[in-house]
């Protein structure tokens, strides 16, 4: 099996849709080729690749739906998969709010998104690793991380003429530098190609930070002003997306936006949208129902504007379909996969310089939700936490635990950086700036 | 499938691999979920493919593909060798493996009633009935009822000479009710949170849970949480139920004793461990009441198997013995660092993933207390149940957990209900504060089918046996 291009994937999806004996049928083809070279202790210790193509079928009988999926592409397997989807639909209770599969709608594409993916093979990944690692090795440090590439073709076809397909690529590189007597430093890259990946600079950033974080100090628990580097902000935005920006979460009353659309919920310095057409986005420009993604303002200058929808939740909540369906069957609801926080006009250095006493956070680790509506998060800081005193980074700090409502914290924004960076997140990708927050609660530290 | 395995191993050897193993894995899954008295999802899926792992020029390489025929097997094996050779450009000491015997064997997990033979409508009917029962309290606004089934069939061959065929089926189910008021969403789950409980076995597992019988109680407790007292902040005695304690074991004993983490291989992603190789046989992990095993032979546990994905037999090993660190979870490669052979913990979550060191059934061994006696023996404290949130630092030291529900314990009596209880601690201090563990009568295996580790991320199905236990001087009500 090899990676399907968009045209072949669309052809396959359309052909499979014709063998589904149902009132309506939807077929999603996901063909993916990915590879990852991981390293630790300055040597490559894991080197993997995979190629897979999966066919997912949603069959509809009236208001009854059923789904089935397979990665076997022979005719018998595809027919068996179609039969399984129809059989599931036949015994499923009808959903009175199901209005049928969506119709064909004109698609638009992100500039440059349809180009042929570059080759980023095992030898290129090894050369990248060598350049990254060398920056730690020459300083007597140890580097760990990974260099990966992924090419994914998605095609959607349905019995109402939906015919969408595109191929997207992403490249990611990470490096954690550490050493005896040193602390730990981190740097990462994420983009739609390797052209922006400067391996030497990446390795240098992490190694420099590792040397700077040696002999970390204690910090008493309490409320602090914090400057969050963009990678830390990406975690917060990611959780906002998962917990609150879905039409389902809003309708069920478990979102911070539930009953508050049109109200100010965070600082007026905060504007967040879902934007698959941002030049830095690596995602699809249509959703898994083949509907065009629209750029959705979620929070505008602190005001809750509204969530993302799919065909089902748009109908159920009497709003427009924004094109944010996940693959069927979808027990989560629509989600924003291309979150973008608007930039401000500051530099990260200027934000730090404005703080009398506070904490600088490079990134977070193992963040989880304790309370859904205020999005109360707990997690740790990691790989570059510093005390800020009189506008300067002074002592490195031991990794700190925080327990903090994200909504409350975003109500205390005192500065936003002009520069934004893209990150891979659990939902997709997020393009975010750095932030200066007036209050952030640290509740402990590690040893 | 053996011809495909042989073709892959031959191709790897002829291309220059000094070691190779090949796995053909077929996985069949079914998910059924109901939400708010409607069907949310009914899906079956299958996936088949081959993964070939090699050592060439002293480095690891792995390639995988769906469509496991002879052609794919040869191509994937050659790709794996090429990838290994590329990796050798940034290599360290050549990879060495602890010895393992060649096995020609088969293994099958327990399964009395094949869940894929049970009609889908029966599953939907059960979930809809349970979901309706969850809504018996008006304060409950959101309900979920889910079940899932996984069947895995694996053919494994290695250049050592092993040829092993394994099959097992897992079944899981759970219900959850959410009570909602202004600004507050509170959940109550059964038999566990985050998708319920999972066991190896067939539909008899689902029937054994009695979702319908437990749903009204779940609804009542969810509603009662709305008016429950907030968790007090301070330091107190904490009695933790078996399900939450299973996750505590998972995060603060299972992961830190994974030898690949100790050696730094996962440093950049999930992190390392506060443990070092020199701690083996020396470090006090906990009090004398704390003994923890890793056991791949526990019947009906989703952490059980005949052989791991390196062809090492599943086995029972002590990680902590009477409070002392005595073992690590290991692989053939990592075991050499402690002068041992592998204790069989390498597992992959599919044909397209390499095996990693994963937990099996990592359990707190039972003590002697009954739960009523333990509560009666506690003058002032909290008793808490069912995980809601978890977080731990990159060395597995500083953790914080939140649970769904708790009760204050005053003068040996469970008193008023509390909502959103949470607690935090430092791993060895916390386990060192354990002064009582309940008996085998209260001990239960909790399946955890969502353990994430590695890059690309792998989701392992692991399990934990635990009975309720008491910990002294624990910080609770963090950030409240």
mmCIF file of N, CA, C and O in Angstrom, chain A residues 1 36 38 43-52 67-71 91-92 95 97 123 126-127 172 176 186 248 252 312 329 365-366 368-370 373 378 382 399 401 403 445-447, chain B residues 35-36 38-40 42-48 62 64 66 75 83 89-90 121 142 144 251 265-270 352-354 389-394 396 398 400 422 429 455-456 480:
data_model
loop_
_atom_site.group_PDB
_atom_site.id
_atom_site.type_symbol
_atom_site.label_atom_id
_atom_site.label_comp_id
_atom_site.label_asym_id
_atom_site.label_seq_id
_atom_site.Cartn_x
_atom_site.Cartn_y
_atom_site.Cartn_z
ATOM 1 N N UNK A 1 0.844 -1.192 0.000
ATOM 2 C CA UNK A 1 0.000 0.000 0.000
ATOM 3 C C UNK A 1 0.878 1.240 0.000
ATOM 4 O O UNK A 1 1.844 1.331 0.737
ATOM 5 N N UNK A 36 9.131 9.037 11.551
ATOM 6 C CA UNK A 36 9.661 9.741 12.720
ATOM 7 C C UNK A 36 11.026 9.181 13.084
ATOM 8 O O UNK A 36 11.213 7.962 13.160
ATOM 9 N N UNK A 38 13.525 9.472 16.210
ATOM 10 C CA UNK A 38 13.669 9.973 17.586
ATOM 11 C C UNK A 38 15.102 9.791 18.046
ATOM 12 O O UNK A 38 15.777 8.823 17.652
ATOM 13 N N UNK A 43 21.956 10.238 20.382
ATOM 14 C CA UNK A 43 21.993 9.233 19.315
ATOM 15 C C UNK A 43 20.563 8.857 18.935
ATOM 16 O O UNK A 43 19.642 8.953 19.754
ATOM 17 N N UNK A 44 20.407 8.456 17.676
ATOM 18 C CA UNK A 44 19.083 8.023 17.213
ATOM 19 C C UNK A 44 18.774 6.672 17.840
ATOM 20 O O UNK A 44 19.574 5.733 17.750
ATOM 21 N N UNK A 45 17.616 6.587 18.500
ATOM 22 C CA UNK A 45 17.268 5.323 19.144
ATOM 23 C C UNK A 45 15.957 4.749 18.643
ATOM 24 O O UNK A 45 15.575 3.648 19.024
ATOM 25 N N UNK A 46 15.265 5.495 17.800
ATOM 26 C CA UNK A 46 14.006 4.989 17.257
ATOM 27 C C UNK A 46 13.792 5.606 15.894
ATOM 28 O O UNK A 46 13.966 6.808 15.727
ATOM 29 N N UNK A 47 13.420 4.783 14.925
ATOM 30 C CA UNK A 47 13.322 5.261 13.559
ATOM 31 C C UNK A 47 12.214 4.474 12.880
ATOM 32 O O UNK A 47 12.375 3.283 12.614
ATOM 33 N N UNK A 48 11.090 5.110 12.633
ATOM 34 C CA UNK A 48 9.912 4.346 12.220
ATOM 35 C C UNK A 48 9.211 4.997 11.025
ATOM 36 O O UNK A 48 9.348 6.200 10.785
ATOM 37 N N UNK A 49 8.450 4.192 10.309
ATOM 38 C CA UNK A 49 7.603 4.729 9.249
ATOM 39 C C UNK A 49 6.343 3.887 9.139
ATOM 40 O O UNK A 49 6.320 2.728 9.569
ATOM 41 N N UNK A 50 5.297 4.474 8.593
ATOM 42 C CA UNK A 50 4.062 3.726 8.396
ATOM 43 C C UNK A 50 3.311 4.272 7.196
ATOM 44 O O UNK A 50 3.481 5.437 6.815
ATOM 45 N N UNK A 51 2.511 3.401 6.600
ATOM 46 C CA UNK A 51 1.647 3.812 5.506
ATOM 47 C C UNK A 51 0.324 3.070 5.658
ATOM 48 O O UNK A 51 0.320 1.850 5.832
ATOM 49 N N UNK A 52 -0.777 3.800 5.594
ATOM 50 C CA UNK A 52 -2.080 3.178 5.799
ATOM 51 C C UNK A 52 -3.139 3.993 5.067
ATOM 52 O O UNK A 52 -3.006 5.213 4.916
ATOM 53 N N UNK A 67 -22.206 3.258 11.025
ATOM 54 C CA UNK A 67 -20.880 3.487 10.464
ATOM 55 C C UNK A 67 -20.042 2.222 10.514
ATOM 56 O O UNK A 67 -20.233 1.359 11.377
ATOM 57 N N UNK A 68 -19.098 2.140 9.594
ATOM 58 C CA UNK A 68 -18.125 1.051 9.595
ATOM 59 C C UNK A 68 -16.860 1.554 8.914
ATOM 60 O O UNK A 68 -16.907 2.511 8.124
ATOM 61 N N UNK A 69 -15.742 0.924 9.238
ATOM 62 C CA UNK A 69 -14.461 1.348 8.667
ATOM 63 C C UNK A 69 -13.568 0.147 8.452
ATOM 64 O O UNK A 69 -13.677 -0.860 9.163
ATOM 65 N N UNK A 70 -12.678 0.264 7.481
ATOM 66 C CA UNK A 70 -11.716 -0.809 7.219
ATOM 67 C C UNK A 70 -10.473 -0.216 6.578
ATOM 68 O O UNK A 70 -10.528 0.868 5.992
ATOM 69 N N UNK A 71 -9.362 -0.933 6.683
ATOM 70 C CA UNK A 71 -8.164 -0.538 5.936
ATOM 71 C C UNK A 71 -7.830 -1.574 4.867
ATOM 72 O O UNK A 71 -6.745 -1.538 4.301
ATOM 73 N N UNK A 91 -30.599 -1.021 12.568
ATOM 74 C CA UNK A 91 -31.033 -1.302 13.947
ATOM 75 C C UNK A 91 -30.863 -0.089 14.864
ATOM 76 O O UNK A 91 -31.146 -0.166 16.058
ATOM 77 N N UNK A 92 -30.394 1.006 14.314
ATOM 78 C CA UNK A 92 -30.191 2.202 15.142
ATOM 79 C C UNK A 92 -31.486 2.978 15.285
ATOM 80 O O UNK A 92 -32.246 3.085 14.320
ATOM 81 N N UNK A 95 -32.885 9.458 14.806
ATOM 82 C CA UNK A 95 -32.604 10.697 15.540
ATOM 83 C C UNK A 95 -33.452 11.799 14.917
ATOM 84 O O UNK A 95 -33.225 12.189 13.763
ATOM 85 N N UNK A 97 -33.475 14.847 15.121
ATOM 86 C CA UNK A 97 -32.775 16.079 14.742
ATOM 87 C C UNK A 97 -31.839 15.884 13.553
ATOM 88 O O UNK A 97 -31.198 16.843 13.117
ATOM 89 N N UNK A 123 17.230 9.695 5.526
ATOM 90 C CA UNK A 123 18.581 10.280 5.560
ATOM 91 C C UNK A 123 18.520 11.775 5.861
ATOM 92 O O UNK A 123 19.366 12.300 6.603
ATOM 93 N N UNK A 126 17.887 12.085 9.496
ATOM 94 C CA UNK A 126 19.109 11.799 10.256
ATOM 95 C C UNK A 126 20.071 12.991 10.204
ATOM 96 O O UNK A 126 20.698 13.346 11.218
ATOM 97 N N UNK A 127 20.178 13.612 9.048
ATOM 98 C CA UNK A 127 21.062 14.783 8.937
ATOM 99 C C UNK A 127 20.552 15.930 9.813
ATOM 100 O O UNK A 127 21.346 16.655 10.443
ATOM 101 N N UNK A 172 7.643 18.283 11.941
ATOM 102 C CA UNK A 172 7.813 18.713 13.337
ATOM 103 C C UNK A 172 9.185 18.286 13.817
ATOM 104 O O UNK A 172 9.659 17.188 13.479
ATOM 105 N N UNK A 176 15.059 18.528 23.439
ATOM 106 C CA UNK A 176 15.229 18.777 24.864
ATOM 107 C C UNK A 176 16.702 18.580 25.166
ATOM 108 O O UNK A 176 17.250 17.501 24.948
ATOM 109 N N UNK A 186 14.422 23.627 25.967
ATOM 110 C CA UNK A 186 13.504 23.075 24.970
ATOM 111 C C UNK A 186 13.410 24.002 23.778
ATOM 112 O O UNK A 186 13.452 25.228 23.924
ATOM 113 N N UNK A 248 -21.689 21.677 20.457
ATOM 114 C CA UNK A 248 -22.278 20.679 21.347
ATOM 115 C C UNK A 248 -22.046 21.064 22.804
ATOM 116 O O UNK A 248 -22.957 20.994 23.626
ATOM 117 N N UNK A 252 -24.999 21.992 25.452
ATOM 118 C CA UNK A 252 -25.185 21.154 26.639
ATOM 119 C C UNK A 252 -24.930 21.912 27.942
ATOM 120 O O UNK A 252 -25.058 21.345 29.028
ATOM 121 N N UNK A 312 -24.966 18.523 11.712
ATOM 122 C CA UNK A 312 -25.932 18.076 12.719
ATOM 123 C C UNK A 312 -26.171 19.154 13.770
ATOM 124 O O UNK A 312 -27.320 19.517 14.064
ATOM 125 N N UNK A 329 -18.583 8.016 13.129
ATOM 126 C CA UNK A 329 -19.541 8.607 14.049
ATOM 127 C C UNK A 329 -18.815 9.501 15.039
ATOM 128 O O UNK A 329 -17.729 9.163 15.506
ATOM 129 N N UNK A 365 3.567 21.150 30.987
ATOM 130 C CA UNK A 365 3.660 19.694 30.887
ATOM 131 C C UNK A 365 2.446 19.068 31.552
ATOM 132 O O UNK A 365 2.056 19.460 32.640
ATOM 133 N N UNK A 366 1.859 18.088 30.880
ATOM 134 C CA UNK A 366 0.804 17.236 31.423
ATOM 135 C C UNK A 366 -0.322 18.057 32.038
ATOM 136 O O UNK A 366 -0.637 17.947 33.227
ATOM 137 N N UNK A 368 -4.179 19.137 32.555
ATOM 138 C CA UNK A 368 -5.475 18.469 32.549
ATOM 139 C C UNK A 368 -6.524 19.395 33.175
ATOM 140 O O UNK A 368 -6.169 20.367 33.847
ATOM 141 N N UNK A 369 -7.776 19.065 32.960
ATOM 142 C CA UNK A 369 -8.882 19.927 33.393
ATOM 143 C C UNK A 369 -9.455 19.433 34.710
ATOM 144 O O UNK A 369 -9.792 18.265 34.848
ATOM 145 N N UNK A 370 -9.590 20.325 35.675
ATOM 146 C CA UNK A 370 -10.236 19.965 36.934
ATOM 147 C C UNK A 370 -11.676 20.454 37.000
ATOM 148 O O UNK A 370 -12.485 19.880 37.713
ATOM 149 N N UNK A 373 -16.244 24.360 33.216
ATOM 150 C CA UNK A 373 -16.758 25.656 32.740
ATOM 151 C C UNK A 373 -15.727 26.776 32.894
ATOM 152 O O UNK A 373 -15.460 27.497 31.932
ATOM 153 N N UNK A 378 -4.787 22.115 35.713
ATOM 154 C CA UNK A 378 -3.591 21.913 36.528
ATOM 155 C C UNK A 378 -2.537 21.274 35.648
ATOM 156 O O UNK A 378 -2.839 20.539 34.709
ATOM 157 N N UNK A 382 7.895 23.483 32.613
ATOM 158 C CA UNK A 382 8.955 22.548 32.231
ATOM 159 C C UNK A 382 9.970 23.222 31.305
ATOM 160 O O UNK A 382 9.596 24.060 30.491
ATOM 161 N N UNK A 399 10.537 23.253 38.507
ATOM 162 C CA UNK A 399 9.251 23.158 37.804
ATOM 163 C C UNK A 399 8.100 23.353 38.786
ATOM 164 O O UNK A 399 8.079 22.770 39.865
ATOM 165 N N UNK A 401 3.923 23.653 39.843
ATOM 166 C CA UNK A 401 2.559 23.202 39.563
ATOM 167 C C UNK A 401 1.614 24.394 39.647
ATOM 168 O O UNK A 401 1.734 25.218 40.548
ATOM 169 N N UNK A 403 -2.602 25.569 39.405
ATOM 170 C CA UNK A 403 -4.021 25.210 39.396
ATOM 171 C C UNK A 403 -4.755 26.512 39.132
ATOM 172 O O UNK A 403 -4.823 27.395 40.001
ATOM 173 N N UNK A 445 5.482 22.905 43.755
ATOM 174 C CA UNK A 445 6.647 22.734 42.891
ATOM 175 C C UNK A 445 7.177 21.316 43.057
ATOM 176 O O UNK A 445 6.873 20.624 44.027
ATOM 177 N N UNK A 446 7.981 20.903 42.092
ATOM 178 C CA UNK A 446 8.563 19.579 42.197
ATOM 179 C C UNK A 446 9.867 19.647 42.986
ATOM 180 O O UNK A 446 10.326 20.732 43.356
ATOM 181 N N UNK A 447 10.434 18.481 43.242
ATOM 182 C CA UNK A 447 11.689 18.454 44.009
ATOM 183 C C UNK A 447 12.879 18.419 43.072
ATOM 184 O O UNK A 447 12.745 18.054 41.910
ATOM 185 N N UNK B 35 -26.052 9.066 24.094
ATOM 186 C CA UNK B 35 -25.965 10.326 24.830
ATOM 187 C C UNK B 35 -27.340 10.951 24.893
ATOM 188 O O UNK B 35 -28.013 11.083 23.858
ATOM 189 N N UNK B 36 -27.752 11.301 26.083
ATOM 190 C CA UNK B 36 -29.008 12.022 26.252
ATOM 191 C C UNK B 36 -30.151 11.334 25.504
ATOM 192 O O UNK B 36 -30.909 11.971 24.777
ATOM 193 N N UNK B 38 -30.195 9.400 23.000
ATOM 194 C CA UNK B 38 -30.059 9.211 21.551
ATOM 195 C C UNK B 38 -28.804 8.393 21.286
ATOM 196 O O UNK B 38 -27.849 8.441 22.061
ATOM 197 N N UNK B 39 -28.806 7.707 20.163
ATOM 198 C CA UNK B 39 -27.598 6.981 19.758
ATOM 199 C C UNK B 39 -26.569 7.991 19.261
ATOM 200 O O UNK B 39 -26.849 8.791 18.371
ATOM 201 N N UNK B 40 -25.388 7.947 19.827
ATOM 202 C CA UNK B 40 -24.315 8.849 19.413
ATOM 203 C C UNK B 40 -23.427 8.195 18.360
ATOM 204 O O UNK B 40 -22.930 8.849 17.454
ATOM 205 N N UNK B 42 -22.492 4.138 16.443
ATOM 206 C CA UNK B 42 -22.519 2.686 16.324
ATOM 207 C C UNK B 42 -21.594 2.359 15.167
ATOM 208 O O UNK B 42 -21.934 2.606 14.013
ATOM 209 N N UNK B 43 -20.416 1.864 15.479
ATOM 210 C CA UNK B 43 -19.426 1.656 14.423
ATOM 211 C C UNK B 43 -18.638 0.386 14.668
ATOM 212 O O UNK B 43 -18.234 0.096 15.798
ATOM 213 N N UNK B 44 -18.428 -0.347 13.606
ATOM 214 C CA UNK B 44 -17.448 -1.430 13.641
ATOM 215 C C UNK B 44 -16.299 -1.044 12.721
ATOM 216 O O UNK B 44 -16.500 -0.322 11.733
ATOM 217 N N UNK B 45 -15.109 -1.495 13.056
ATOM 218 C CA UNK B 45 -13.966 -1.209 12.194
ATOM 219 C C UNK B 45 -12.975 -2.349 12.271
ATOM 220 O O UNK B 45 -12.960 -3.110 13.248
ATOM 221 N N UNK B 46 -12.194 -2.484 11.226
ATOM 222 C CA UNK B 46 -11.113 -3.475 11.263
ATOM 223 C C UNK B 46 -9.871 -2.886 10.643
ATOM 224 O O UNK B 46 -9.944 -1.961 9.813
ATOM 225 N N UNK B 47 -8.736 -3.386 11.082
ATOM 226 C CA UNK B 47 -7.457 -2.906 10.574
ATOM 227 C C UNK B 47 -6.466 -4.062 10.585
ATOM 228 O O UNK B 47 -6.358 -4.788 11.566
ATOM 229 N N UNK B 48 -5.771 -4.249 9.471
ATOM 230 C CA UNK B 48 -4.785 -5.320 9.366
ATOM 231 C C UNK B 48 -3.525 -4.763 8.720
ATOM 232 O O UNK B 48 -3.599 -3.961 7.791
ATOM 233 N N UNK B 62 12.290 0.515 11.720
ATOM 234 C CA UNK B 62 10.945 -0.083 11.732
ATOM 235 C C UNK B 62 10.156 0.491 10.568
ATOM 236 O O UNK B 62 10.179 1.697 10.324
ATOM 237 N N UNK B 64 6.221 -0.214 8.363
ATOM 238 C CA UNK B 64 4.939 -0.913 8.483
ATOM 239 C C UNK B 64 4.030 -0.515 7.336
ATOM 240 O O UNK B 64 4.186 0.553 6.736
ATOM 241 N N UNK B 66 -0.229 -1.336 5.746
ATOM 242 C CA UNK B 66 -1.450 -2.127 5.649
ATOM 243 C C UNK B 66 -1.317 -3.062 4.438
ATOM 244 O O UNK B 66 -0.350 -2.960 3.669
ATOM 245 N N UNK B 75 8.826 -5.541 0.954
ATOM 246 C CA UNK B 75 9.092 -4.099 0.829
ATOM 247 C C UNK B 75 9.275 -3.456 2.199
ATOM 248 O O UNK B 75 10.212 -2.667 2.410
ATOM 249 N N UNK B 83 15.967 2.316 6.780
ATOM 250 C CA UNK B 83 15.755 3.310 7.837
ATOM 251 C C UNK B 83 16.780 3.119 8.952
ATOM 252 O O UNK B 83 17.355 4.096 9.469
ATOM 253 N N UNK B 89 23.754 6.800 11.106
ATOM 254 C CA UNK B 89 24.623 7.968 10.887
ATOM 255 C C UNK B 89 24.734 8.810 12.154
ATOM 256 O O UNK B 89 25.635 9.637 12.286
ATOM 257 N N UNK B 90 23.792 8.667 13.063
ATOM 258 C CA UNK B 90 23.852 9.376 14.349
ATOM 259 C C UNK B 90 23.639 8.323 15.437
ATOM 260 O O UNK B 90 22.632 8.317 16.133
ATOM 261 N N UNK B 121 -28.537 -4.417 18.201
ATOM 262 C CA UNK B 121 -29.722 -3.816 18.815
ATOM 263 C C UNK B 121 -29.802 -4.125 20.306
ATOM 264 O O UNK B 121 -30.303 -3.299 21.090
ATOM 265 N N UNK B 142 -26.981 15.979 31.468
ATOM 266 C CA UNK B 142 -26.209 15.341 30.398
ATOM 267 C C UNK B 142 -25.930 13.900 30.833
ATOM 268 O O UNK B 142 -25.521 13.667 31.975
ATOM 269 N N UNK B 144 -24.329 9.912 29.446
ATOM 270 C CA UNK B 144 -23.589 9.137 28.455
ATOM 271 C C UNK B 144 -23.586 7.678 28.895
ATOM 272 O O UNK B 144 -23.394 7.389 30.086
ATOM 273 N N UNK B 251 0.296 6.233 37.489
ATOM 274 C CA UNK B 251 1.086 7.437 37.215
ATOM 275 C C UNK B 251 2.348 7.529 38.069
ATOM 276 O O UNK B 251 3.373 8.031 37.597
ATOM 277 N N UNK B 265 15.058 7.573 27.288
ATOM 278 C CA UNK B 265 14.593 7.471 25.905
ATOM 279 C C UNK B 265 13.306 8.243 25.635
ATOM 280 O O UNK B 265 12.999 8.565 24.490
ATOM 281 N N UNK B 266 12.513 8.531 26.678
ATOM 282 C CA UNK B 266 11.252 9.256 26.499
ATOM 283 C C UNK B 266 11.358 10.691 27.011
ATOM 284 O O UNK B 266 10.338 11.365 27.202
ATOM 285 N N UNK B 267 12.599 11.158 27.241
ATOM 286 C CA UNK B 267 12.812 12.441 27.918
ATOM 287 C C UNK B 267 12.074 13.596 27.259
ATOM 288 O O UNK B 267 11.472 14.428 27.937
ATOM 289 N N UNK B 268 12.116 13.664 25.937
ATOM 290 C CA UNK B 268 11.611 14.854 25.263
ATOM 291 C C UNK B 268 10.096 14.895 25.183
ATOM 292 O O UNK B 268 9.522 15.941 24.916
ATOM 293 N N UNK B 269 9.433 13.787 25.405
ATOM 294 C CA UNK B 269 7.971 13.771 25.275
ATOM 295 C C UNK B 269 7.317 13.622 26.640
ATOM 296 O O UNK B 269 7.005 14.595 27.294
ATOM 297 N N UNK B 270 7.163 12.393 27.110
ATOM 298 C CA UNK B 270 6.476 12.192 28.393
ATOM 299 C C UNK B 270 7.390 12.468 29.574
ATOM 300 O O UNK B 270 6.915 12.681 30.689
ATOM 301 N N UNK B 352 1.263 -0.946 13.124
ATOM 302 C CA UNK B 352 2.018 0.203 12.640
ATOM 303 C C UNK B 352 2.830 0.896 13.730
ATOM 304 O O UNK B 352 3.265 2.024 13.541
ATOM 305 N N UNK B 353 3.022 0.239 14.852
ATOM 306 C CA UNK B 353 3.780 0.832 15.943
ATOM 307 C C UNK B 353 4.836 -0.150 16.454
ATOM 308 O O UNK B 353 4.601 -1.351 16.490
ATOM 309 N N UNK B 354 5.974 0.396 16.874
ATOM 310 C CA UNK B 354 6.988 -0.450 17.503
ATOM 311 C C UNK B 354 6.564 -0.787 18.931
ATOM 312 O O UNK B 354 5.827 -0.016 19.552
ATOM 313 N N UNK B 389 -9.523 13.847 37.178
ATOM 314 C CA UNK B 389 -8.451 14.565 36.491
ATOM 315 C C UNK B 389 -7.120 14.093 37.049
ATOM 316 O O UNK B 389 -7.021 13.742 38.224
ATOM 317 N N UNK B 390 -6.096 14.098 36.206
ATOM 318 C CA UNK B 390 -4.795 13.626 36.653
ATOM 319 C C UNK B 390 -3.687 14.430 35.980
ATOM 320 O O UNK B 390 -3.836 14.877 34.850
ATOM 321 N N UNK B 391 -2.584 14.633 36.707
ATOM 322 C CA UNK B 391 -1.437 15.357 36.168
ATOM 323 C C UNK B 391 -0.224 15.016 37.016
ATOM 324 O O UNK B 391 -0.333 14.884 38.241
ATOM 325 N N UNK B 392 0.924 14.861 36.370
ATOM 326 C CA UNK B 392 2.149 14.538 37.109
ATOM 327 C C UNK B 392 3.333 15.097 36.341
ATOM 328 O O UNK B 392 3.282 15.228 35.108
ATOM 329 N N UNK B 393 4.397 15.442 37.052
ATOM 330 C CA UNK B 393 5.499 16.128 36.385
ATOM 331 C C UNK B 393 6.342 15.164 35.544
ATOM 332 O O UNK B 393 6.097 13.971 35.500
ATOM 333 N N UNK B 394 7.338 15.725 34.859
ATOM 334 C CA UNK B 394 8.078 14.928 33.881
ATOM 335 C C UNK B 394 9.061 13.946 34.523
ATOM 336 O O UNK B 394 9.663 13.141 33.818
ATOM 337 N N UNK B 396 7.846 12.309 37.304
ATOM 338 C CA UNK B 396 6.870 11.498 38.032
ATOM 339 C C UNK B 396 6.989 11.690 39.545
ATOM 340 O O UNK B 396 6.878 10.726 40.303
ATOM 341 N N UNK B 398 5.903 15.185 41.334
ATOM 342 C CA UNK B 398 4.803 16.034 41.794
ATOM 343 C C UNK B 398 3.530 15.684 41.023
ATOM 344 O O UNK B 398 3.456 15.860 39.820
ATOM 345 N N UNK B 400 -0.960 15.627 40.926
ATOM 346 C CA UNK B 400 -2.218 16.163 41.441
ATOM 347 C C UNK B 400 -3.369 15.413 40.780
ATOM 348 O O UNK B 400 -3.408 15.293 39.562
ATOM 349 N N UNK B 422 -9.687 17.164 45.506
ATOM 350 C CA UNK B 422 -8.415 16.902 44.829
ATOM 351 C C UNK B 422 -7.307 16.803 45.866
ATOM 352 O O UNK B 422 -7.494 17.156 47.040
ATOM 353 N N UNK B 429 7.198 10.402 49.036
ATOM 354 C CA UNK B 429 6.645 10.868 50.315
ATOM 355 C C UNK B 429 5.226 10.337 50.489
ATOM 356 O O UNK B 429 4.829 9.891 51.573
ATOM 357 N N UNK B 455 6.182 8.398 20.802
ATOM 358 C CA UNK B 455 5.929 9.141 19.567
ATOM 359 C C UNK B 455 6.272 8.226 18.396
ATOM 360 O O UNK B 455 7.371 7.663 18.404
ATOM 361 N N UNK B 456 5.372 8.078 17.427
ATOM 362 C CA UNK B 456 3.991 8.536 17.411
ATOM 363 C C UNK B 456 3.254 7.955 18.622
ATOM 364 O O UNK B 456 3.569 6.846 19.066
ATOM 365 N N UNK B 480 -8.452 25.472 45.865
ATOM 366 C CA UNK B 480 -9.891 25.646 46.091
ATOM 367 C C UNK B 480 -10.176 26.926 46.872
ATOM 368 O O UNK B 480 -9.362 27.377 47.645
#
